[in-house]
Short mmCIF file of C-alpha atoms in Angstrom, two decimals:
data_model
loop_
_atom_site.label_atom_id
_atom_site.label_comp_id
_atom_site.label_asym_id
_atom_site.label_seq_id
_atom_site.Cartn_x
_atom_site.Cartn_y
_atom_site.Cartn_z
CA UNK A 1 -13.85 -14.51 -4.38
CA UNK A 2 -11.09 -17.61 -4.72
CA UNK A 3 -10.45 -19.19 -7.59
CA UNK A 4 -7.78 -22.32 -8.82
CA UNK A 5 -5.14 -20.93 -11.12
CA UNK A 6 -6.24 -23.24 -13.69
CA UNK A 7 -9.53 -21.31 -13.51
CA UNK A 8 -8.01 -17.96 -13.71
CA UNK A 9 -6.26 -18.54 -16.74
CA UNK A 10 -9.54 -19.93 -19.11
CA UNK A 11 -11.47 -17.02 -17.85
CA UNK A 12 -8.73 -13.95 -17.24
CA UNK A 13 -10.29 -11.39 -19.30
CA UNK A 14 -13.54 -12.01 -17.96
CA UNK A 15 -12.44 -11.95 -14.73
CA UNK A 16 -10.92 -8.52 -15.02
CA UNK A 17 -13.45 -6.80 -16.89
CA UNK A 18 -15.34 -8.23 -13.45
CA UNK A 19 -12.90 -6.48 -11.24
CA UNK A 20 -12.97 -3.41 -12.99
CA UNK A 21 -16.34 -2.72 -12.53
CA UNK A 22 -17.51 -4.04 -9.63
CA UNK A 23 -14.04 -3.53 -7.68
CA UNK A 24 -14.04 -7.16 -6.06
CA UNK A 25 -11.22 -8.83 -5.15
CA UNK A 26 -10.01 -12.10 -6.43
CA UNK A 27 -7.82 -14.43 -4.58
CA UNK A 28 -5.69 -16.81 -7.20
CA UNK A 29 -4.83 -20.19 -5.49
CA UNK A 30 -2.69 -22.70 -5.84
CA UNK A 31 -3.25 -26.52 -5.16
CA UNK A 32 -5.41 -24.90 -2.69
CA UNK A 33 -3.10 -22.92 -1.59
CA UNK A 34 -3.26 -18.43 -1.92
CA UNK A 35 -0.76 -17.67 -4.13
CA UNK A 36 -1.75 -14.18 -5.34
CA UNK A 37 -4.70 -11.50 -5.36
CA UNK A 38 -6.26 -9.35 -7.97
CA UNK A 39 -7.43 -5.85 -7.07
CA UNK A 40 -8.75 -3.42 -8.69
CA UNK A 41 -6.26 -0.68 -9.67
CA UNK A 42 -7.09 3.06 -8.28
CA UNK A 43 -5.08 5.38 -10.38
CA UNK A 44 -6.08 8.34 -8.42
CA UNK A 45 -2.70 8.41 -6.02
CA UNK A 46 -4.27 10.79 -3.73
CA UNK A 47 -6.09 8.03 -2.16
CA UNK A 48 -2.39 6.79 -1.10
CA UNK A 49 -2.17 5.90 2.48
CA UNK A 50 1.09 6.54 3.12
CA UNK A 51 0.87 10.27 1.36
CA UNK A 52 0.05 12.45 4.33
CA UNK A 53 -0.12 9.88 6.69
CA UNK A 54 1.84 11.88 9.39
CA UNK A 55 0.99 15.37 8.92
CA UNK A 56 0.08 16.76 12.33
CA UNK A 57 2.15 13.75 14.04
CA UNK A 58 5.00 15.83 15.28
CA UNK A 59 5.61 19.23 16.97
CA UNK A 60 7.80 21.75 17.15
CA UNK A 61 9.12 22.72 20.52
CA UNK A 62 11.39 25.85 20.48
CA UNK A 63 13.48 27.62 17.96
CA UNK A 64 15.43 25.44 15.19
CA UNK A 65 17.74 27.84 14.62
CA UNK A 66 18.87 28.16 17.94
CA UNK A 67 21.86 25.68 19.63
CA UNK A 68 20.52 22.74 21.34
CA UNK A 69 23.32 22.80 24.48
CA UNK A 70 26.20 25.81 25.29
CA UNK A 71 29.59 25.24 23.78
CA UNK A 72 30.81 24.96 27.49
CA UNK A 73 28.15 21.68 27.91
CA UNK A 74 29.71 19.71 25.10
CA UNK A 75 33.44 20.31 26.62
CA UNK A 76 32.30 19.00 29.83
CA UNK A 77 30.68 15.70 28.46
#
């Protein structure tokens, strides 16, 4: 949905009451132009995208607390 700014701000309560049940987004424009978009708000973080996103990415290959290179390796460098 895309409305003028002008339009947003006569009908802004509607709108959100709108939003907040039926989860639609809104984009806010400008002289035609996008200038900003309403979403509904999730306060449930676990749906976060970025928490978790990488578990199960990586590996680990050996023992950590082991050196990586002999003493003698980084003298000869």
């Amino acid at each position: 949905m895309q409305i003028s700014s002008v339009e947003f701000r006569s009908k802004c309560f509607k709108l959100l009451d709108k939003i907040e049940e039926s989860h639609v987004e809104i984009v806010i424009t400008k002289r035609g132009k996008p200038v900003a978009k309403l979403i509904h708000y999730d306060s449930d973080n676990s749906k976060d995208p970025l928490i978790g996103a990488l578990v199960g990415v990586g590996r680990t290959i050996g023992d950590l607390t082991e050196p990586v290179a002999d003493s003698d390796d980084w003298e000869n460098a």
